[in-house]
mmCIF file of C-alpha atoms and ligand atoms in Angstrom:
data_model
loop_
_atom_site.group_PDB
_atom_site.id
_atom_site.type_symbol
_atom_site.label_atom_id
_atom_site.label_comp_id
_atom_site.label_asym_id
_atom_site.label_seq_id
_atom_site.Cartn_x
_atom_site.Cartn_y
_atom_site.Cartn_z
ATOM 1 C CA MET A 1 31.355 1.002 -27.473
ATOM 2 C CA THR A 2 29.775 1.949 -24.122
ATOM 3 C CA ARG A 3 28.095 -0.923 -22.400
ATOM 4 C CA SER A 4 24.460 -0.487 -21.202
ATOM 5 C CA PRO A 5 24.073 -0.419 -17.441
ATOM 6 C CA ALA A 6 22.909 -3.688 -15.904
ATOM 7 C CA PRO A 7 19.189 -4.035 -15.046
ATOM 8 C CA VAL A 8 18.173 -2.993 -11.525
ATOM 9 C CA THR A 9 15.478 -4.817 -9.546
ATOM 10 C CA VAL A 10 13.744 -3.287 -6.519
ATOM 11 C CA ARG A 11 11.462 -5.180 -4.150
ATOM 12 C CA VAL A 12 8.579 -3.181 -2.628
ATOM 13 C CA PRO A 13 6.087 -4.238 0.053
ATOM 14 C CA ALA A 14 2.312 -3.943 0.339
ATOM 15 C CA LYS A 15 0.798 -2.161 3.339
ATOM 16 C CA VAL A 16 -2.080 -2.548 5.730
ATOM 17 C CA ASN A 17 -3.504 0.448 7.586
ATOM 18 C CA VAL A 18 -3.647 -0.580 11.223
ATOM 19 C CA GLN A 19 -5.427 2.698 11.922
ATOM 20 C CA LEU A 20 -7.100 4.866 9.318
ATOM 21 C CA ALA A 21 -8.813 7.874 10.884
ATOM 22 C CA VAL A 22 -10.504 9.987 8.209
ATOM 23 C CA GLY A 23 -11.431 13.651 8.721
ATOM 24 C CA GLY A 24 -14.067 15.579 6.785
ATOM 25 C CA PRO A 25 -13.504 16.438 3.103
ATOM 26 C CA ARG A 26 -11.048 19.326 2.514
ATOM 27 C CA PRO A 27 -11.680 22.067 -0.064
ATOM 28 C CA ASP A 28 -9.197 20.298 -2.397
ATOM 29 C CA GLY A 29 -11.272 17.100 -2.248
ATOM 30 C CA PHE A 30 -8.741 15.158 -0.161
ATOM 31 C CA HIS A 31 -9.345 14.174 3.460
ATOM 32 C CA ASP A 32 -7.048 14.836 6.394
ATOM 33 C CA LEU A 33 -5.943 11.520 7.816
ATOM 34 C CA ALA A 34 -4.245 9.941 10.765
ATOM 35 C CA ASN A 35 -2.988 6.947 8.859
ATOM 36 C CA VAL A 36 -0.897 4.336 10.627
ATOM 37 C CA PHE A 37 0.772 2.202 7.972
ATOM 38 C CA LEU A 38 2.410 -1.167 8.501
ATOM 39 C CA ALA A 39 4.376 -2.655 5.601
ATOM 40 C CA VAL A 40 3.755 -6.396 5.173
ATOM 41 C CA GLY A 41 5.620 -9.155 3.380
ATOM 42 C CA LEU A 42 3.719 -9.280 0.085
ATOM 43 C CA TYR A 43 5.927 -7.798 -2.612
ATOM 44 C CA ASP A 44 6.019 -6.519 -6.154
ATOM 45 C CA GLU A 45 9.376 -6.539 -7.954
ATOM 46 C CA VAL A 46 10.155 -3.710 -10.338
ATOM 47 C CA THR A 47 13.009 -4.265 -12.822
ATOM 48 C CA VAL A 48 14.324 -1.464 -15.028
ATOM 49 C CA THR A 49 16.484 -1.929 -18.132
ATOM 50 C CA PRO A 50 17.751 0.677 -20.633
ATOM 51 C CA ALA A 51 15.479 0.848 -23.714
ATOM 52 C CA ASP A 52 14.901 3.056 -26.775
ATOM 53 C CA GLU A 53 11.690 4.413 -25.281
ATOM 54 C CA LEU A 54 9.487 4.062 -22.205
ATOM 55 C CA LEU A 55 8.025 0.570 -22.124
ATOM 56 C CA ILE A 56 5.909 -1.034 -19.371
ATOM 57 C CA THR A 57 5.289 -4.750 -18.993
ATOM 58 C CA VAL A 58 3.436 -6.452 -16.154
ATOM 59 C CA ALA A 59 3.425 -10.125 -15.146
ATOM 60 C CA GLY A 60 1.337 -11.957 -12.548
ATOM 61 C CA PRO A 61 -2.211 -13.262 -12.151
ATOM 62 C CA ASP A 62 -3.788 -9.740 -12.032
ATOM 63 C CA ALA A 63 -1.552 -8.245 -14.755
ATOM 64 C CA GLY A 64 -4.514 -7.678 -17.074
ATOM 65 C CA GLN A 65 -5.993 -5.119 -14.660
ATOM 66 C CA VAL A 66 -2.869 -2.953 -14.607
ATOM 67 C CA PRO A 67 -2.380 -0.271 -17.288
ATOM 68 C CA ALA A 68 0.729 -0.929 -19.441
ATOM 69 C CA ASP A 69 1.112 2.680 -20.601
ATOM 70 C CA ALA A 70 2.231 6.079 -19.281
ATOM 71 C CA SER A 71 -0.720 6.136 -16.844
ATOM 72 C CA ASN A 72 0.923 3.334 -14.844
ATOM 73 C CA LEU A 73 2.145 4.866 -11.583
ATOM 74 C CA ALA A 74 5.581 3.292 -12.099
ATOM 75 C CA ALA A 75 5.858 5.000 -15.497
ATOM 76 C CA ARG A 76 4.791 8.308 -13.964
ATOM 77 C CA ALA A 77 7.526 7.921 -11.334
ATOM 78 C CA ALA A 78 10.194 7.344 -14.006
ATOM 79 C CA ILE A 79 8.938 10.328 -16.042
ATOM 80 C CA ALA A 80 8.996 12.572 -12.946
ATOM 81 C CA LEU A 81 12.552 11.599 -11.977
ATOM 82 C CA ALA A 82 13.823 11.957 -15.565
ATOM 83 C CA ALA A 83 12.218 15.412 -15.947
ATOM 84 C CA ARG A 84 13.901 16.714 -12.793
ATOM 85 C CA HIS A 85 17.306 15.609 -14.076
ATOM 86 C CA GLY A 86 16.940 16.670 -17.714
ATOM 87 C CA LEU A 87 16.797 13.064 -18.947
ATOM 88 C CA GLU A 88 14.500 11.172 -21.288
ATOM 89 C CA PRO A 89 12.783 8.197 -19.571
ATOM 90 C CA ARG A 90 14.227 5.644 -21.989
ATOM 91 C CA VAL A 91 13.593 2.623 -19.848
ATOM 92 C CA HIS A 92 11.803 -0.689 -19.867
ATOM 93 C CA ILE A 93 9.945 -1.101 -16.551
ATOM 94 C CA HIS A 94 8.886 -4.650 -15.809
ATOM 95 C CA ILE A 95 6.560 -5.225 -12.846
ATOM 96 C CA ALA A 96 6.321 -8.723 -11.359
ATOM 97 C CA LYS A 97 3.030 -8.195 -9.573
ATOM 98 C CA ASP A 98 2.144 -10.131 -6.451
ATOM 99 C CA ILE A 99 0.273 -7.401 -4.518
ATOM 100 C CA PRO A 100 -3.503 -7.608 -5.165
ATOM 101 C CA VAL A 101 -4.626 -4.924 -7.664
ATOM 102 C CA ALA A 102 -7.080 -2.269 -6.406
ATOM 103 C CA GLY A 103 -7.110 -4.205 -3.141
ATOM 104 C CA GLY A 104 -6.432 -1.434 -0.622
ATOM 105 C CA MET A 105 -2.833 -2.603 -0.204
ATOM 106 C CA ALA A 106 -1.139 0.233 -2.129
ATOM 107 C CA GLY A 107 0.112 -1.932 -5.001
ATOM 108 C CA GLY A 108 0.310 0.916 -7.495
ATOM 109 C CA SER A 109 2.059 3.103 -4.916
ATOM 110 C CA ALA A 110 4.563 0.302 -4.279
ATOM 111 C CA ASP A 111 5.367 0.106 -7.997
ATOM 112 C CA ALA A 112 5.855 3.872 -8.162
ATOM 113 C CA ALA A 113 8.295 3.843 -5.238
ATOM 114 C CA GLY A 114 10.059 0.814 -6.722
ATOM 115 C CA ALA A 115 10.435 2.406 -10.159
ATOM 116 C CA LEU A 116 11.780 5.593 -8.602
ATOM 117 C CA VAL A 117 14.480 3.819 -6.594
ATOM 118 C CA ALA A 118 15.320 1.543 -9.542
ATOM 119 C CA CYS A 119 15.606 4.375 -12.105
ATOM 120 C CA ASP A 120 17.680 6.439 -9.676
ATOM 121 C CA ALA A 121 20.151 3.546 -9.475
ATOM 122 C CA LEU A 122 20.037 2.784 -13.243
ATOM 123 C CA TRP A 123 20.586 6.399 -14.315
ATOM 124 C CA GLY A 124 22.968 7.287 -11.498
ATOM 125 C CA THR A 125 20.902 10.372 -10.713
ATOM 126 C CA GLY A 126 21.977 10.170 -7.069
ATOM 127 C CA ALA A 127 18.739 11.741 -5.806
ATOM 128 C CA SER A 128 18.689 12.400 -2.063
ATOM 129 C CA ARG A 129 16.175 10.636 0.161
ATOM 130 C CA GLU A 130 14.370 14.002 0.516
ATOM 131 C CA GLU A 131 14.092 14.416 -3.264
ATOM 132 C CA LEU A 132 12.805 10.861 -3.694
ATOM 133 C CA LEU A 133 10.242 11.413 -0.923
ATOM 134 C CA ALA A 134 9.122 14.704 -2.513
ATOM 135 C CA ILE A 135 8.547 12.977 -5.879
ATOM 136 C CA CYS A 136 6.698 10.164 -4.078
ATOM 137 C CA ALA A 137 4.371 12.675 -2.381
ATOM 138 C CA GLU A 138 3.557 14.259 -5.774
ATOM 139 C CA LEU A 139 2.676 10.836 -7.202
ATOM 140 C CA GLY A 140 0.226 9.794 -4.479
ATOM 141 C CA SER A 141 -0.601 9.868 -0.782
ATOM 142 C CA ASP A 142 0.601 6.307 -0.099
ATOM 143 C CA VAL A 143 3.773 6.395 -2.236
ATOM 144 C CA PRO A 144 6.168 7.889 0.380
ATOM 145 C CA PHE A 145 5.312 5.065 2.777
ATOM 146 C CA SER A 146 6.059 2.416 0.128
ATOM 147 C CA LEU A 147 9.552 3.911 -0.096
ATOM 148 C CA VAL A 148 10.259 3.871 3.649
ATOM 149 C CA GLY A 149 8.345 0.737 4.782
ATOM 150 C CA GLY A 150 8.377 -0.477 8.385
ATOM 151 C CA ALA A 151 5.646 1.327 10.309
ATOM 152 C CA ALA A 152 4.794 5.009 10.163
ATOM 153 C CA LEU A 153 2.138 7.565 10.979
ATOM 154 C CA GLY A 154 1.004 9.467 7.896
ATOM 155 C CA ARG A 155 -0.596 12.877 8.381
ATOM 156 C CA GLY A 156 -2.014 15.364 5.891
ATOM 157 C CA ARG A 157 -3.468 13.131 3.179
ATOM 158 C CA GLY A 158 -1.070 10.443 4.432
ATOM 159 C CA GLU A 159 2.142 11.733 2.836
ATOM 160 C CA LEU A 160 3.704 13.489 5.862
ATOM 161 C CA LEU A 161 5.441 10.565 7.509
ATOM 162 C CA GLU A 162 6.709 9.989 11.006
ATOM 163 C CA PRO A 163 8.417 6.592 11.474
ATOM 164 C CA LEU A 164 7.061 4.420 14.304
ATOM 165 C CA GLU A 165 8.931 1.843 16.334
ATOM 166 C CA THR A 166 7.841 -1.803 16.215
ATOM 167 C CA GLY A 167 8.773 -4.292 18.896
ATOM 168 C CA GLY A 168 8.419 -7.488 16.865
ATOM 169 C CA ALA A 169 6.762 -9.239 13.945
ATOM 170 C CA PHE A 170 2.966 -9.387 13.724
ATOM 171 C CA HIS A 171 1.288 -12.326 11.978
ATOM 172 C CA TRP A 172 -1.276 -11.442 9.327
ATOM 173 C CA VAL A 173 -3.637 -13.227 6.993
ATOM 174 C CA PHE A 174 -5.080 -11.417 3.967
ATOM 175 C CA ALA A 175 -8.217 -12.506 2.139
ATOM 176 C CA VAL A 176 -8.182 -11.280 -1.451
ATOM 177 C CA ALA A 177 -11.659 -10.506 -2.820
ATOM 178 C CA ASP A 178 -12.937 -10.857 -6.374
ATOM 179 C CA GLY A 179 -12.488 -7.553 -8.212
ATOM 180 C CA GLY A 180 -11.311 -4.270 -6.742
ATOM 181 C CA LEU A 181 -12.794 -1.174 -5.135
ATOM 182 C CA SER A 182 -12.017 2.332 -6.332
ATOM 183 C CA THR A 183 -10.372 4.330 -3.536
ATOM 184 C CA PRO A 184 -12.059 7.669 -4.517
ATOM 185 C CA GLU A 185 -15.437 5.910 -4.614
ATOM 186 C CA VAL A 186 -14.905 4.513 -1.108
ATOM 187 C CA TYR A 187 -14.068 8.003 0.219
ATOM 188 C CA ARG A 188 -17.212 9.387 -1.469
ATOM 189 C CA GLU A 189 -19.303 6.641 0.149
ATOM 190 C CA CYS A 190 -17.691 7.432 3.527
ATOM 191 C CA ASP A 191 -18.740 11.116 3.146
ATOM 192 C CA ARG A 192 -22.234 10.068 2.027
ATOM 193 C CA LEU A 193 -22.749 7.730 5.001
ATOM 194 C CA ARG A 194 -21.571 10.438 7.427
ATOM 195 C CA GLY A 195 -23.995 12.980 5.982
ATOM 196 C CA ASP A 196 -24.055 16.124 8.127
ATOM 197 C CA ALA A 197 -22.655 14.425 11.251
ATOM 198 C CA ALA A 198 -19.735 16.260 12.888
ATOM 199 C CA VAL A 199 -16.406 14.562 12.084
ATOM 200 C CA PRO A 200 -13.655 14.791 14.716
ATOM 201 C CA GLU A 201 -10.073 15.735 13.818
ATOM 202 C CA PRO A 202 -8.255 12.522 12.930
ATOM 203 C CA GLU A 203 -5.811 11.540 15.684
ATOM 204 C CA ALA A 204 -3.440 8.601 15.990
ATOM 205 C CA SER A 205 -4.418 6.268 18.820
ATOM 206 C CA ALA A 206 -1.826 6.295 21.621
ATOM 207 C CA ALA A 207 -2.820 2.718 22.549
ATOM 208 C CA LEU A 208 -2.179 1.551 18.992
ATOM 209 C CA VAL A 209 1.213 3.269 18.740
ATOM 210 C CA GLU A 210 2.198 1.701 22.082
ATOM 211 C CA ALA A 211 1.012 -1.767 20.939
ATOM 212 C CA LEU A 212 3.204 -1.501 17.830
ATOM 213 C CA ARG A 213 6.176 -0.378 19.936
ATOM 214 C CA ALA A 214 5.714 -3.250 22.362
ATOM 215 C CA GLY A 215 5.128 -5.861 19.632
ATOM 216 C CA ASP A 216 1.915 -6.773 21.503
ATOM 217 C CA ALA A 217 -0.499 -8.451 19.071
ATOM 218 C CA VAL A 218 -3.393 -8.657 21.562
ATOM 219 C CA ALA A 219 -3.158 -4.945 22.353
ATOM 220 C CA LEU A 220 -2.813 -4.103 18.653
ATOM 221 C CA ALA A 221 -5.915 -6.184 17.885
ATOM 222 C CA GLY A 222 -7.886 -4.126 20.406
ATOM 223 C CA ALA A 223 -6.814 -0.865 18.804
ATOM 224 C CA LEU A 224 -7.178 -1.625 15.057
ATOM 225 C CA ALA A 225 -9.561 0.852 13.420
ATOM 226 C CA ASN A 226 -10.510 1.779 9.870
ATOM 227 C CA ASP A 227 -12.943 4.659 9.289
ATOM 228 C CA LEU A 228 -13.341 3.513 5.664
ATOM 229 C CA GLN A 229 -14.645 0.103 6.708
ATOM 230 C CA PRO A 230 -18.363 1.051 6.837
ATOM 231 C CA ALA A 231 -18.080 2.538 3.332
ATOM 232 C CA ALA A 232 -16.253 -0.519 1.944
ATOM 233 C CA LEU A 233 -18.905 -2.784 3.507
ATOM 234 C CA SER A 234 -21.693 -0.619 2.128
ATOM 235 C CA LEU A 235 -20.259 -0.922 -1.400
ATOM 236 C CA ARG A 236 -19.342 -4.609 -0.957
ATOM 237 C CA PRO A 237 -21.707 -6.174 1.654
ATOM 238 C CA SER A 238 -20.252 -9.655 1.024
ATOM 239 C CA LEU A 239 -17.077 -8.634 2.901
ATOM 240 C CA ALA A 240 -18.981 -9.033 6.197
ATOM 241 C CA ALA A 241 -19.031 -12.816 5.674
ATOM 242 C CA THR A 242 -15.259 -12.862 5.055
ATOM 243 C CA LEU A 243 -14.588 -10.852 8.225
ATOM 244 C CA ALA A 244 -16.841 -13.204 10.217
ATOM 245 C CA ALA A 245 -15.163 -16.348 8.803
ATOM 246 C CA GLY A 246 -11.712 -15.160 9.924
ATOM 247 C CA THR A 247 -12.890 -14.088 13.367
ATOM 248 C CA GLU A 248 -14.686 -17.412 13.926
ATOM 249 C CA ALA A 249 -11.444 -19.201 12.990
ATOM 250 C CA GLY A 250 -9.585 -17.493 15.837
ATOM 251 C CA ALA A 251 -8.180 -14.252 14.429
ATOM 252 C CA LEU A 252 -7.524 -11.714 17.193
ATOM 253 C CA ALA A 253 -9.159 -9.072 15.018
ATOM 254 C CA ALA A 254 -10.381 -8.543 11.467
ATOM 255 C CA LEU A 255 -10.652 -5.391 9.394
ATOM 256 C CA VAL A 256 -10.895 -4.121 5.857
ATOM 257 C CA SER A 257 -7.440 -3.184 4.509
ATOM 258 C CA GLY A 258 -7.473 0.531 3.610
ATOM 259 C CA SER A 259 -10.224 1.133 1.064
ATOM 260 C CA GLY A 260 -10.658 -2.643 0.546
ATOM 261 C CA PRO A 261 -11.840 -5.025 -0.668
ATOM 262 C CA THR A 262 -8.904 -7.046 0.735
ATOM 263 C CA THR A 263 -9.614 -7.995 4.348
ATOM 264 C CA ALA A 264 -6.884 -8.339 6.983
ATOM 265 C CA PHE A 265 -6.754 -10.683 9.979
ATOM 266 C CA LEU A 266 -4.307 -10.289 12.843
ATOM 267 C CA ALA A 267 -3.290 -13.614 14.399
ATOM 268 C CA LYS A 268 -1.681 -14.463 17.740
ATOM 269 C CA ASP A 269 1.197 -16.415 16.151
ATOM 270 C CA ALA A 270 2.244 -18.238 12.974
ATOM 271 C CA GLU A 271 0.273 -21.374 13.866
ATOM 272 C CA SER A 272 -2.934 -19.451 14.416
ATOM 273 C CA ALA A 273 -2.363 -17.514 11.177
ATOM 274 C CA HIS A 274 -2.231 -20.796 9.234
ATOM 275 C CA ALA A 275 -5.411 -22.012 10.918
ATOM 276 C CA VAL A 276 -7.212 -18.763 10.043
ATOM 277 C CA ALA A 277 -5.924 -18.991 6.463
ATOM 278 C CA GLY A 278 -7.181 -22.558 6.113
ATOM 279 C CA ALA A 279 -10.624 -21.633 7.415
ATOM 280 C CA LEU A 280 -10.856 -18.606 5.125
ATOM 281 C CA ALA A 281 -9.854 -20.678 2.091
ATOM 282 C CA ALA A 282 -12.505 -23.280 3.003
ATOM 283 C CA SER A 283 -15.186 -20.641 3.646
ATOM 284 C CA GLY A 284 -15.655 -19.799 -0.037
ATOM 285 C CA THR A 285 -15.909 -16.101 0.892
ATOM 286 C CA CYS A 286 -12.741 -14.940 -0.891
ATOM 287 C CA ARG A 287 -10.677 -15.510 -4.035
ATOM 288 C CA ALA A 288 -7.279 -16.159 -2.429
ATOM 289 C CA VAL A 289 -5.640 -16.183 0.983
ATOM 290 C CA ARG A 290 -2.142 -14.984 1.865
ATOM 291 C CA VAL A 291 -0.187 -15.442 5.097
ATOM 292 C CA THR A 292 2.636 -13.085 5.984
ATOM 293 C CA THR A 293 4.180 -10.877 8.662
ATOM 294 C CA GLY A 294 4.807 -7.173 9.165
ATOM 295 C CA PRO A 295 6.721 -4.904 9.469
ATOM 296 C CA ALA A 296 8.548 -5.357 6.159
ATOM 297 C CA ARG A 297 11.371 -3.289 4.653
ATOM 298 C CA GLY A 298 10.541 -0.457 2.254
ATOM 299 C CA ALA A 299 11.741 -0.298 -1.367
ATOM 300 C CA THR A 300 15.033 -2.239 -1.517
ATOM 301 C CA VAL A 301 17.391 -2.931 -4.416
ATOM 302 C CA VAL A 302 17.850 -6.718 -4.697
HETATM 303 P P1 LIG B 1 -4.481 2.120 -2.233
HETATM 304 O O1 LIG B 1 -4.416 1.089 -1.166
HETATM 305 O O2 LIG B 1 -3.254 3.002 -2.299
HETATM 306 O O3 LIG B 1 -5.741 2.892 -2.245
HETATM 307 P P2 LIG B 1 -5.060 0.022 -4.056
HETATM 308 O O4 LIG B 1 -4.155 -1.045 -3.571
HETATM 309 O O5 LIG B 1 -6.488 -0.050 -3.668
HETATM 310 O O6 LIG B 1 -4.442 1.416 -3.648
HETATM 311 P P3 LIG B 1 -3.857 -0.163 -6.642
HETATM 312 O O7 LIG B 1 -3.514 -1.613 -6.756
HETATM 313 O O8 LIG B 1 -2.755 0.772 -6.333
HETATM 314 O O9 LIG B 1 -5.044 0.054 -5.611
HETATM 315 O O10 LIG B 1 -4.554 0.216 -8.016
HETATM 316 C C1 LIG B 1 -5.556 1.180 -8.175
HETATM 317 C C2 LIG B 1 -5.742 1.459 -9.685
HETATM 318 O O11 LIG B 1 -4.575 2.162 -10.137
HETATM 319 C C3 LIG B 1 -5.830 0.209 -10.521
HETATM 320 O O12 LIG B 1 -7.158 -0.137 -10.771
HETATM 321 C C4 LIG B 1 -5.096 0.566 -11.811
HETATM 322 O O13 LIG B 1 -6.000 0.920 -12.825
HETATM 323 C C5 LIG B 1 -4.266 1.801 -11.491
HETATM 324 N N1 LIG B 1 -2.796 1.581 -11.562
HETATM 325 C C6 LIG B 1 -1.890 2.418 -12.109
HETATM 326 N N2 LIG B 1 -0.643 1.930 -11.997
HETATM 327 C C7 LIG B 1 -0.733 0.766 -11.341
HETATM 328 C C8 LIG B 1 0.220 -0.196 -10.932
HETATM 329 N N3 LIG B 1 1.534 -0.067 -11.168
HETATM 330 N N4 LIG B 1 -0.220 -1.267 -10.258
HETATM 331 C C9 LIG B 1 -1.545 -1.399 -10.002
HETATM 332 N N5 LIG B 1 -2.482 -0.541 -10.396
HETATM 333 C C10 LIG B 1 -2.095 0.545 -11.062
#
């Protein structure tokens, strides 16, 4: 009797966009971006086990908002890897979800990258890094970054990655909002608000890249920028009060994380981060508050 391979668990981080420069809409509907990602220490864990057929289960406070069928990005990752290697995706994928759902922190992308790395190990497919990254790019713009982690500049629609150096840990506080925001809807609102105005080519900020390299939180705070923020605030005006509460409590800077509605606060140090978190929790302007640091490692077998 052949013994089933042991389950494989992969830990994958959330991300915050420290710069998100959005160009005009392309003919294919996507937008060209200069997207500076920083992986942060909020994680989902994806565990894969041999099964008779593809099965998805999700645990965690937001599990009810995550599809438990083949539309789950983690399932799509397993199906894509299996198809390339002539296999059937006979696997149980369990997601222990800690990354806010539809929060602008790339939770679904993290699960896809995690499932890919986990299934590769479970099935012994031995896919190269290049092959894994190519599958990630097919699954979604943010998925390649979830695989690599750390800090990186994403070009194209975000999937063409160039790793960036970081000179130390940055202290972050995240305020989780009630409900999510749909990323496509936020892009549509961004286009609507811009109207006919000329949109410059998206470029990474040299000051921001240098602040990351130097590990300089004050300089990074001065360079944070998110072109989707006006659209997220237009769709969810209540986020303005959350941003103000964190800034008043001493955050160096506050911004909407990606397409929102999670808001991100950069703090000077760990002590200040805890003070900001306490004030945000007391402000009644958000559902939950998380304190962490970035950069964090990309998808890692545990
Ligand atoms: P991004 O920051 O990349 O725009 P997000 O963090 O805003 O993404 P996700 O948490 O990735 O949003 O979820 C967006 C939607 O994708 C959810 O509403 C859900 O219906 C769907 N989805 C599919 N698979 C997953 C998954 N594994 N985890 C979470 N959501 C998933």
